[in-house]
């Protein structure tokens, strides 16, 4: 007995359309610009302890003068009003910066933002330490984050686990500051050319790609190897020992290199951000700011259209790989797995689609809120932040990994909104290279009981939207000691051979 997923998907499409109608016209997360003076005043008074009043935001570029009585002390400005630099979320980080009459920074405050990593992954203390490094810097300073000191640069610490966001924050603070400092004549004649040179600096994404050359090369090698595996999957399925080494070696590479080292775990947040940016203004620069994510998404888009979502879920998702490795270790330790009855298993699939649609609908109303609820994904905790987080998140992520010892890839099968989102484009996949026999399911159930995610129907067909492309069923397909039709064929051949040999030896006597 199996669930026909066709009508189910039609309902899902209806829900998406209804969500769009309900939420689509809502203005997603525009920052309050109605009363910037009220918004800025409490921070401005901290930036300038002697100050007692703030003028209006005016001029081009826009800033507000800060006074003690009638004495001008400096200026404050909202960075995104001067230069809206899109951050990782696709939205600028709404930051207030104060500087005195010599162009020195007196205060930095992040007033609002939608950066996923800052929302949940970086502590207030880390963020405050990062901002405080800018105090006393001058508009003409060149800033480098991390690494050894380059000549002519001031070196500041980045934010651990949020490198790209830290780079964006740096540009968010320094670039508008230079623009205003020049326009207010705060920078001397000689320094103006130097500052103009700084403005000609390369875009952040170019810096990010150069800075991550090593990771990019290792990732491209890994993706090429995966393409090789996919193209030669039949040959590899004939060599199961080699395939097992390749597969589990690859999963270890995915967890350690792609996940824990490069922090390139794809997430439903990327999908929501992409959708939001298509609605509210797409910019390539936003997506190219993280080269690892950009390359991975490009590769995933391509392989989904060729082979389906399984290539990502079965090989490139760090959290999926953690679960699979943990399950295999449990198996080696003799821990018995538990499978839900087929009818329950197929109904539980619906949960991940409902979660995905809920997040999608919420993101049309508020991307920031949707990102908070996206914590249903344990990726940030288990991969991006290496379990260095508040205990509640750690218990949740560790619990899901533990469950996968007994129920293989439990999270992937029933809860993952990203996996659910990836099934939609999988509908258009071009290749169908996973082989089946007419005996599959009628009556043979060998592959079905072995499938890591329960993606084979009782009737033998592979449900391509659920398949994780592990190739286990392909190994069995070619195994003449396991696949019953092949076992029969081999036995018949052996019998014929034995008969021929017996006849030959009788004749020779
Ligand atoms: S279903 Fe989700 S967690 Fe599992 S492999 Fe796919 S994206 Fe990763
Ligand atoms: S066993 Fe076959 S159907 Fe199941 S996930 Fe692996 S490749 Fe897909």
XYZ file of C-alpha atoms and ligand atoms in Angstrom:
525
model
C 0.000 0.000 0.000
C 1.442 3.385 -0.897
C 0.477 6.970 -0.975
C -0.067 8.534 -4.373
C 1.983 11.722 -4.090
C 0.455 13.352 -7.177
C -2.711 14.818 -5.616
C -0.708 15.627 -2.505
C 1.640 17.813 -4.582
C -1.308 19.535 -6.258
C -2.578 20.527 -2.803
C 0.855 21.837 -1.963
C 0.923 23.995 -5.087
C -2.509 25.378 -4.081
C -1.196 26.201 -0.621
C 1.800 28.034 -2.163
C -0.517 30.093 -4.365
C -2.779 30.907 -1.399
C 0.271 31.847 0.672
C 1.369 34.218 -2.087
C -2.056 35.817 -2.233
C -2.211 36.187 1.527
C 1.295 37.413 2.130
C 2.686 38.375 -1.247
C 1.783 42.044 -1.107
C 3.218 42.567 2.339
C 6.260 44.778 2.369
C 8.933 42.501 3.707
C 11.094 44.037 6.347
C 11.552 47.568 5.171
C 13.424 49.408 7.874
C 11.659 52.189 9.652
C 12.651 55.480 8.120
C 9.769 57.499 9.493
C 11.536 59.032 12.441
C 15.273 58.556 12.111
C 16.089 61.226 14.711
C 14.094 59.395 17.395
C 15.689 56.143 16.366
C 19.207 57.559 16.402
C 19.102 59.817 19.487
C 19.704 57.251 22.290
C 22.703 55.827 20.443
C 24.053 59.230 19.404
C 24.074 60.336 23.069
C 26.190 57.293 23.879
C 28.573 57.964 20.974
C 29.100 61.551 22.181
C 28.828 61.604 26.002
C 28.877 65.431 26.052
C 26.060 65.742 23.498
C 22.596 66.967 24.415
C 20.810 67.315 21.071
C 20.669 66.037 17.550
C 19.846 67.938 14.345
C 17.700 66.563 11.518
C 19.007 64.041 9.032
C 19.778 66.127 5.976
C 22.176 66.700 3.117
C 23.484 64.404 0.460
C 24.757 62.000 1.670
C 22.372 62.164 4.606
C 23.649 62.632 8.172
C 22.607 64.386 11.380
C 24.767 66.836 13.287
C 25.323 66.145 17.005
C 25.563 69.135 19.361
C 26.429 70.093 22.888
C 24.267 73.187 23.176
C 25.205 74.953 19.920
C 28.666 73.426 19.698
C 29.003 70.926 16.856
C 30.620 67.696 18.118
C 30.282 65.414 15.083
C 27.780 63.544 12.967
C 25.790 60.339 12.930
C 24.390 58.537 9.901
C 22.515 55.371 9.074
C 24.751 53.352 6.811
C 21.976 51.978 4.594
C 20.573 55.476 4.003
C 23.942 56.512 2.596
C 25.028 53.315 0.845
C 22.737 50.254 1.080
C 25.234 47.396 0.849
C 23.383 44.088 0.637
C 24.518 41.552 3.193
C 24.259 37.790 3.183
C 20.492 38.004 3.737
C 20.166 40.180 0.648
C 19.251 43.175 2.832
C 21.579 45.905 4.120
C 22.566 45.913 7.791
C 20.870 48.975 9.344
C 23.751 50.454 11.314
C 24.247 53.820 13.000
C 27.780 55.242 12.898
C 29.029 58.349 14.689
C 32.201 60.290 13.907
C 33.799 63.418 15.282
C 35.060 66.485 13.441
C 38.400 64.862 12.649
C 36.653 61.906 10.917
C 37.291 59.509 13.799
C 34.636 56.917 14.579
C 33.051 57.495 17.990
C 30.396 54.799 17.914
C 28.889 51.942 15.895
C 25.517 50.366 16.611
C 23.739 47.685 14.592
C 20.144 48.842 14.918
C 18.384 46.229 12.749
C 19.475 43.411 10.547
C 18.296 40.145 9.029
C 21.562 38.275 8.945
C 20.780 34.676 9.894
C 24.138 34.124 11.490
C 23.834 37.270 13.631
C 20.249 36.434 14.575
C 21.100 33.128 16.105
C 24.715 32.181 15.722
C 26.844 35.023 17.097
C 26.769 36.093 20.724
C 26.092 39.704 21.703
C 29.569 39.800 23.211
C 31.252 38.687 19.946
C 29.287 41.285 17.998
C 30.051 44.015 20.477
C 33.780 43.111 20.469
C 33.750 43.316 16.688
C 32.061 46.734 16.582
C 34.254 48.183 19.298
C 37.359 47.628 17.196
C 36.192 50.452 14.921
C 36.217 53.079 17.656
C 38.993 55.553 16.964
C 39.521 54.450 13.361
C 39.609 57.171 10.748
C 37.615 57.473 7.537
C 40.855 57.138 5.572
C 41.928 53.834 7.201
C 42.069 50.675 5.133
C 40.774 47.733 7.129
C 41.711 44.085 6.770
C 39.828 41.411 8.698
C 42.014 38.693 10.134
C 45.268 37.369 8.706
C 48.716 38.864 8.935
C 49.007 42.629 8.758
C 49.244 43.973 5.206
C 51.185 47.127 4.710
C 48.960 50.173 4.834
C 46.096 48.267 6.452
C 44.670 48.217 9.956
C 44.071 44.581 10.936
C 40.911 43.802 12.909
C 39.549 40.449 14.092
C 36.690 38.982 12.060
C 33.690 37.206 13.585
C 34.211 33.494 14.013
C 31.640 31.571 11.980
C 30.400 34.734 10.247
C 33.318 35.765 8.035
C 31.311 37.074 5.127
C 28.889 38.966 7.342
C 31.876 40.548 9.099
C 33.263 41.623 5.715
C 29.931 43.135 4.782
C 29.750 44.902 8.150
C 33.204 46.311 7.555
C 32.167 47.721 4.167
C 28.861 48.863 5.687
C 30.731 50.987 8.239
C 33.742 52.207 6.274
C 32.405 52.956 2.774
C 29.552 55.325 3.748
C 31.838 56.911 6.354
C 34.349 57.831 3.645
C 31.610 59.171 1.415
C 30.295 61.452 4.175
C 33.728 62.441 5.417
C 34.658 63.615 1.921
C 31.391 65.473 1.432
C 31.788 67.229 4.809
C 35.385 68.209 3.994
C 36.720 66.304 6.965
C 39.432 64.775 5.085
C 42.342 66.963 4.064
C 43.296 67.760 0.449
C 46.142 65.244 0.293
C 44.108 62.442 1.793
C 41.194 62.908 -0.578
C 42.953 61.140 -3.474
C 43.918 58.305 -1.095
C 40.299 58.008 -0.038
C 39.148 58.062 -3.652
C 41.555 55.168 -4.269
C 39.883 53.265 -1.448
C 36.520 53.780 -3.127
C 37.916 52.106 -6.219
C 38.666 49.005 -4.096
C 37.394 45.737 -5.481
C 33.854 44.623 -4.593
C 33.487 42.369 -1.539
C 32.628 39.320 -3.628
C 35.895 39.582 -5.598
C 37.828 39.731 -2.338
C 35.841 36.782 -0.951
C 36.604 34.637 -4.024
C 40.310 35.455 -3.908
C 40.446 34.915 -0.162
C 38.920 31.441 -0.491
C 40.997 30.161 -3.412
C 42.100 27.043 -1.528
C 38.556 26.101 -0.496
C 37.246 26.766 -3.996
C 39.860 24.463 -5.557
C 39.204 21.644 -3.063
C 35.446 22.024 -3.574
C 35.766 21.930 -7.358
C 37.906 18.777 -7.125
C 35.275 17.185 -4.843
C 32.422 18.130 -7.195
C 34.345 16.780 -10.217
C 34.827 13.486 -8.384
C 31.107 13.356 -7.661
C 30.333 13.954 -11.336
C 32.691 11.081 -12.178
C 30.835 8.845 -9.696
C 27.483 9.771 -11.219
C 28.584 9.289 -14.811
C 30.257 5.932 -14.080
C 27.633 4.758 -11.583
C 26.943 1.475 -13.421
C 30.617 0.556 -13.541
C 30.992 1.453 -9.853
C 27.897 -0.563 -8.941
C 29.752 -3.569 -10.373
C 32.610 -2.800 -7.948
C 30.802 -2.485 -4.625
C 33.901 -2.441 -2.406
C 35.314 0.514 -4.321
C 31.934 2.268 -4.281
C 31.614 1.830 -0.505
C 35.052 3.359 0.067
C 34.259 6.194 -2.311
C 30.871 6.835 -0.759
C 31.824 6.884 2.896
C 35.104 8.681 2.103
C 33.015 11.277 0.290
C 30.592 11.632 3.203
C 33.512 12.256 5.566
C 34.816 14.909 3.122
C 31.331 16.464 3.063
C 31.071 16.660 6.847
C 34.592 17.831 7.550
C 35.511 19.953 4.553
C 32.210 21.260 3.191
C 30.502 21.442 6.576
C 32.760 22.034 9.538
C 35.671 23.674 7.728
C 34.028 25.679 4.928
C 30.679 26.215 6.713
C 28.979 25.633 3.358
C 25.849 23.917 4.602
C 22.975 24.872 2.333
C 19.781 25.820 4.133
C 16.123 26.601 3.549
C 17.107 30.155 4.530
C 19.029 30.401 1.225
C 15.903 29.361 -0.662
C 13.745 31.891 1.201
C 16.319 34.643 0.704
C 16.563 33.854 -2.987
C 12.779 33.926 -3.395
C 12.574 37.171 -1.457
C 15.311 38.762 -3.557
C 13.560 37.727 -6.780
C 10.429 39.475 -5.485
C 12.153 42.545 -4.037
C 15.151 43.042 -6.321
C 17.719 40.482 -7.383
C 21.434 41.177 -7.187
C 24.129 38.764 -8.325
C 26.612 40.342 -5.940
C 24.556 39.215 -2.950
C 24.743 35.595 -4.034
C 28.372 35.667 -5.078
C 29.495 37.018 -1.746
C 30.037 33.497 -0.441
C 31.886 31.572 -3.173
C 31.437 28.155 -1.557
C 27.691 28.562 -1.276
C 27.472 30.017 -4.757
C 29.391 27.114 -6.337
C 27.441 24.539 -4.346
C 24.066 26.021 -5.248
C 25.076 26.231 -8.922
C 26.153 22.579 -8.834
C 23.007 21.543 -6.969
C 20.773 23.392 -9.455
C 22.496 21.608 -12.311
C 22.416 18.127 -10.756
C 18.783 18.504 -9.657
C 17.794 19.100 -13.268
C 19.892 16.147 -14.445
C 19.517 13.547 -11.660
C 17.147 14.971 -9.041
C 17.611 16.271 -5.479
C 19.227 13.002 -4.368
C 22.683 14.081 -5.498
C 22.708 16.868 -2.938
C 20.949 14.993 -0.152
C 22.884 11.791 -0.617
C 26.353 13.230 -1.102
C 26.752 16.930 -0.389
C 24.640 17.791 2.639
C 26.841 17.792 5.752
C 23.979 17.110 8.168
C 22.650 14.312 5.946
C 26.169 12.859 5.853
C 26.516 13.055 9.657
C 23.294 11.078 10.058
C 24.342 8.456 7.534
C 27.783 7.986 9.116
C 26.261 7.745 12.590
C 23.751 5.167 11.349
C 26.525 3.073 9.807
C 28.555 3.229 13.024
C 25.489 2.064 14.961
C 25.063 -0.778 12.493
C 28.699 -1.814 13.000
C 28.083 -1.804 16.751
C 25.155 -4.154 16.210
C 22.432 -1.621 17.034
C 19.155 -2.710 15.421
C 17.332 -0.130 13.354
C 13.616 0.607 13.543
C 11.433 1.368 10.522
C 7.926 2.767 10.718
C 5.240 0.711 8.977
C 5.023 1.757 5.314
C 1.681 3.490 5.708
C 2.986 5.607 8.633
C 6.305 6.289 6.886
C 4.590 7.651 3.768
C 2.241 9.851 5.753
C 5.067 11.256 7.843
C 6.617 12.598 4.612
C 3.931 15.279 4.600
C 5.463 16.951 7.690
C 8.476 18.297 5.844
C 6.298 19.776 3.082
C 4.085 21.478 5.652
C 7.131 22.907 7.438
C 8.566 24.139 4.145
C 5.282 25.779 3.124
C 4.847 27.342 6.559
C 8.315 28.886 6.333
C 7.708 30.039 2.776
C 4.438 31.742 3.692
C 6.043 33.349 6.742
C 9.006 34.588 4.692
C 6.655 36.508 2.404
C 5.422 38.330 5.500
C 8.739 38.620 7.338
C 11.989 37.083 6.202
C 13.556 37.708 9.610
C 10.818 35.743 11.381
C 11.009 32.931 8.862
C 14.750 32.743 9.511
C 14.151 32.412 13.228
C 11.660 29.567 12.641
C 14.138 27.993 10.226
C 15.928 26.858 13.351
C 13.898 23.701 12.806
C 16.980 22.949 10.727
C 19.724 21.787 13.080
C 22.366 22.778 10.518
C 23.527 25.949 12.182
C 24.113 24.182 15.467
C 25.613 20.931 14.194
C 27.574 22.289 11.250
C 28.089 26.052 11.137
C 28.623 26.566 14.866
C 30.208 23.172 15.676
C 27.723 22.635 18.551
C 29.041 25.779 20.330
C 25.626 27.129 21.236
C 22.979 27.417 23.934
C 22.152 23.974 25.310
C 18.606 23.846 23.918
C 19.863 24.010 20.332
C 22.593 21.476 21.068
C 20.139 19.012 22.635
C 17.839 19.365 19.613
C 20.589 18.787 17.015
C 22.266 15.993 18.981
C 18.856 14.369 19.561
C 18.152 14.263 15.812
C 21.560 12.720 15.172
C 20.968 10.154 17.921
C 17.570 9.206 16.496
C 19.260 8.521 13.152
C 21.127 5.610 14.793
C 17.809 3.752 15.022
C 15.833 5.354 12.217
C 18.104 6.030 9.256
C 18.112 9.712 8.212
C 15.000 10.388 10.302
C 15.372 14.168 9.964
C 15.818 13.997 6.172
C 12.871 11.747 5.626
C 10.276 13.540 7.707
C 11.330 17.010 8.803
C 13.785 18.713 6.462
C 12.217 21.756 4.724
C 15.237 22.113 2.442
C 14.907 18.532 1.251
C 11.203 19.218 0.642
C 11.964 22.391 -1.326
C 14.468 20.552 -3.507
C 11.901 17.959 -4.562
C 9.961 20.524 -6.624
C 12.621 21.208 -9.291
C 13.477 17.473 -9.179
C 10.199 16.909 -11.018
C 11.914 18.187 -14.168
C 14.969 15.933 -13.978
C 16.243 14.719 -17.311
C 17.998 11.425 -16.554
C 16.535 8.292 -15.065
C 19.634 6.193 -14.586
C 18.525 4.120 -11.595
C 17.795 0.698 -13.039
C 14.864 -1.529 -12.114
C 13.796 -5.011 -13.142
C 10.286 -6.200 -13.846
C 10.643 -8.404 -10.751
C 11.330 -5.357 -8.499
C 8.468 -5.250 -6.016
C 6.686 -8.114 -7.752
C 7.627 -10.048 -5.719
C 11.188 -8.984 -4.797
C 11.535 -6.511 -1.892
C 15.332 -6.728 -1.426
C 16.243 -3.180 -2.553
C 13.207 -1.681 -0.843
C 14.182 -2.988 2.573
C 17.757 -1.741 2.089
C 16.963 1.743 0.745
C 18.413 4.297 3.157
C 15.416 6.601 3.019
C 12.565 4.244 2.182
C 12.256 5.681 -1.327
C 11.181 2.473 -3.048
C 7.520 1.554 -3.247
C 6.178 -1.864 -2.358
C 5.480 -2.154 -6.072
C 9.163 -1.631 -6.833
C 9.270 1.886 -8.354
C 11.743 4.419 -7.043
C 10.083 7.596 -5.781
C 12.607 9.930 -7.309
C 11.635 12.928 -5.135
C 12.548 10.961 -2.006
C 15.610 9.126 -3.374
C 19.014 10.158 -1.958
C 20.969 8.605 -4.807
C 23.093 6.425 -2.546
C 23.317 3.768 -5.309
C 22.767 0.883 -2.839
C 19.899 -0.451 -4.955
C 22.135 -0.298 -8.033
C 24.777 -2.421 -6.315
C 22.082 -4.965 -5.477
C 20.717 -4.716 -9.028
C 24.016 -6.052 -10.411
C 24.718 -8.517 -7.580
C 24.165 -12.060 -8.794
C 24.397 -13.367 -5.246
C 21.655 -11.082 -3.957
C 19.278 -9.952 -6.687
C 16.875 -12.956 -7.037
C 16.421 -12.850 -10.867
C 20.228 -12.703 -11.226
C 20.687 -15.414 -8.603
C 18.319 -17.660 -10.627
C 20.147 -16.833 -13.854
C 23.524 -17.579 -12.289
C 22.287 -20.837 -10.832
C 20.886 -21.890 -14.224
C 24.207 -21.027 -15.881
C 26.166 -22.939 -13.232
C 23.856 -25.905 -13.631
C 24.306 -25.856 -17.417
C 28.068 -25.572 -16.962
C 28.173 -28.485 -14.519
C 25.986 -30.531 -16.877
C 28.280 -29.734 -19.837
C 31.361 -30.685 -17.793
C 29.729 -33.956 -16.665
C 28.765 -34.833 -20.276
C 32.280 -33.920 -21.481
C 33.996 -36.041 -18.801
C 31.586 -39.010 -19.520
C 32.322 -38.766 -23.283
C 36.078 -38.614 -22.694
C 35.894 -41.871 -20.729
S 16.898 16.014 3.487
Fe 17.753 17.871 4.420
S 19.245 17.217 5.974
Fe 18.731 15.470 4.684
S 20.313 15.437 3.207
Fe 18.628 16.572 2.282
S 18.993 18.722 2.804
Fe 20.336 17.479 4.104
S 18.665 2.677 -2.417
Fe 18.188 3.369 -4.495
S 16.166 4.317 -4.303
Fe 17.013 4.169 -2.226
S 18.045 6.135 -1.913
Fe 19.565 4.711 -2.668
S 19.585 5.054 -4.893
Fe 17.678 5.952 -4.103
